[in-house]
Amino acid sequence: QVYILLEEDIQTAQLMIGLLCSSIAVAYCSAPLASMQHVCRTRSTQSLPFYLIIATAAVTVQWSLYGIIIQDTFVLLPNMMGCAVACFQLGLFCYFPNTECGEQYSVVETE
């Protein structure tokens, strides 16, 4: 709020805050990529938060649709980028399946 009050041109303030918020949104969506090196090295997606990535993909699709409806690029572009990153991360689950999932559970036989 202080920046908006100190900036003389309101459109410049909107642009700067829009760029800041867009950058933070893309960084949030890309955060699970920090473990990308580990995923490639171990060939397992065990270190990736599956449900968080699913939720991120769903939410960014919804915000992208909202950005299209209101025709706001500050809403549309970072959410489209976030959706692309989330879909890439979901693709990693298909390419590098979690290898320990099957080893963790065993079948219990009953008579």
Short mmCIF file of C-alpha atoms in Angstrom, two decimals:
data_model
loop_
_atom_site.label_atom_id
_atom_site.label_comp_id
_atom_site.label_asym_id
_atom_site.label_seq_id
_atom_site.Cartn_x
_atom_site.Cartn_y
_atom_site.Cartn_z
CA GLN A 1 0.00 0.00 0.00
CA VAL A 2 2.83 2.37 0.73
CA TYR A 3 4.20 1.99 -2.80
CA ILE A 4 0.81 2.81 -4.30
CA LEU A 5 0.53 5.91 -2.13
CA LEU A 6 4.06 7.10 -2.96
CA GLU A 7 3.84 6.46 -6.72
CA GLU A 8 2.51 9.48 -8.57
CA ASP A 9 1.35 7.59 -11.65
CA ILE A 10 -1.29 5.00 -10.73
CA GLN A 11 -0.78 3.01 -13.93
CA THR A 12 2.93 2.62 -13.19
CA ALA A 13 2.05 1.40 -9.70
CA GLN A 14 -0.42 -1.11 -11.14
CA LEU A 15 2.18 -2.33 -13.63
CA MET A 16 4.88 -2.81 -10.99
CA ILE A 17 2.61 -4.57 -8.53
CA GLY A 18 1.17 -6.71 -11.33
CA LEU A 19 4.66 -7.79 -12.39
CA LEU A 20 5.60 -8.56 -8.79
CA CYS A 21 2.48 -10.65 -8.18
CA SER A 22 2.87 -12.45 -11.51
CA SER A 23 6.46 -13.35 -10.68
CA ILE A 24 5.46 -14.69 -7.27
CA ALA A 25 2.66 -16.77 -8.82
CA VAL A 26 5.02 -18.37 -11.34
CA ALA A 27 7.60 -19.03 -8.61
CA TYR A 28 4.94 -20.73 -6.48
CA CYS A 29 3.87 -23.02 -9.32
CA SER A 30 7.48 -23.86 -10.17
CA ALA A 31 8.60 -24.58 -6.60
CA PRO A 32 8.36 -28.40 -6.90
CA LEU A 33 10.81 -28.23 -9.80
CA ALA A 34 13.53 -27.62 -7.21
CA SER A 35 13.70 -31.40 -6.76
CA MET A 36 13.96 -32.03 -10.52
CA GLN A 37 17.62 -33.05 -10.30
CA HIS A 38 16.77 -35.62 -7.64
CA VAL A 39 13.87 -36.98 -9.73
CA CYS A 40 16.10 -37.41 -12.78
CA ARG A 41 18.92 -38.96 -10.77
CA THR A 42 16.73 -41.49 -8.92
CA ARG A 43 14.23 -41.92 -11.76
CA SER A 44 11.45 -41.72 -9.18
CA THR A 45 8.90 -39.04 -8.39
CA GLN A 46 8.78 -39.94 -4.72
CA SER A 47 10.12 -36.50 -3.76
CA LEU A 48 7.40 -34.60 -5.67
CA PRO A 49 4.16 -33.60 -3.88
CA PHE A 50 1.58 -35.26 -6.14
CA TYR A 51 -1.58 -33.81 -4.56
CA LEU A 52 -0.13 -30.29 -4.42
CA ILE A 53 0.74 -30.51 -8.13
CA ILE A 54 -2.77 -31.76 -8.98
CA ALA A 55 -4.29 -28.90 -6.99
CA THR A 56 -1.96 -26.39 -8.63
CA ALA A 57 -2.95 -27.62 -12.10
CA ALA A 58 -6.66 -27.40 -11.28
CA VAL A 59 -6.44 -23.94 -9.71
CA THR A 60 -4.27 -22.45 -12.47
CA VAL A 61 -6.72 -23.72 -15.11
CA GLN A 62 -9.55 -22.02 -13.26
CA TRP A 63 -7.63 -18.75 -12.87
CA SER A 64 -6.61 -18.88 -16.54
CA LEU A 65 -10.25 -19.18 -17.55
CA TYR A 66 -11.08 -16.27 -15.27
CA GLY A 67 -8.25 -14.24 -16.84
CA ILE A 68 -9.74 -14.95 -20.28
CA ILE A 69 -13.20 -13.90 -19.11
CA ILE A 70 -12.06 -10.59 -17.61
CA GLN A 71 -9.37 -10.12 -20.29
CA ASP A 72 -6.60 -9.40 -17.80
CA THR A 73 -3.09 -10.44 -18.83
CA PHE A 74 -1.77 -10.18 -15.25
CA VAL A 75 -4.20 -12.94 -14.30
CA LEU A 76 -3.98 -14.94 -17.51
CA LEU A 77 -0.25 -15.21 -18.30
CA PRO A 78 1.19 -16.33 -14.95
CA ASN A 79 -1.59 -18.85 -14.51
CA MET A 80 -1.11 -20.25 -18.00
CA MET A 81 2.60 -20.57 -17.26
CA GLY A 82 1.80 -22.19 -13.92
CA CYS A 83 -0.58 -24.60 -15.61
CA ALA A 84 2.10 -25.56 -18.14
CA VAL A 85 4.62 -26.15 -15.35
CA ALA A 86 2.10 -28.21 -13.34
CA CYS A 87 1.25 -30.31 -16.41
CA PHE A 88 4.97 -30.89 -16.99
CA GLN A 89 5.33 -32.01 -13.38
CA LEU A 90 2.35 -34.35 -13.78
CA GLY A 91 4.01 -35.74 -16.88
CA LEU A 92 7.00 -36.63 -14.73
CA PHE A 93 4.75 -38.98 -12.75
CA CYS A 94 4.01 -40.87 -15.97
CA TYR A 95 7.62 -40.87 -17.16
CA PHE A 96 9.25 -41.62 -13.78
CA PRO A 97 6.72 -43.58 -11.73
CA ASN A 98 7.17 -43.85 -7.99
CA THR A 99 9.14 -47.09 -7.65
CA GLU A 100 8.63 -47.56 -3.93
CA CYS A 101 4.84 -47.44 -4.07
CA GLY A 102 4.52 -51.14 -4.86
CA GLU A 103 7.27 -52.15 -2.43
CA GLN A 104 5.66 -50.30 0.45
CA TYR A 105 2.49 -52.41 0.55
CA SER A 106 2.18 -56.16 0.52
CA VAL A 107 -0.78 -58.44 -0.09
CA VAL A 108 -2.20 -60.06 2.99
CA GLU A 109 -3.66 -63.49 2.38
CA THR A 110 -6.53 -64.72 4.50
CA GLU A 111 -8.03 -68.18 4.73
#
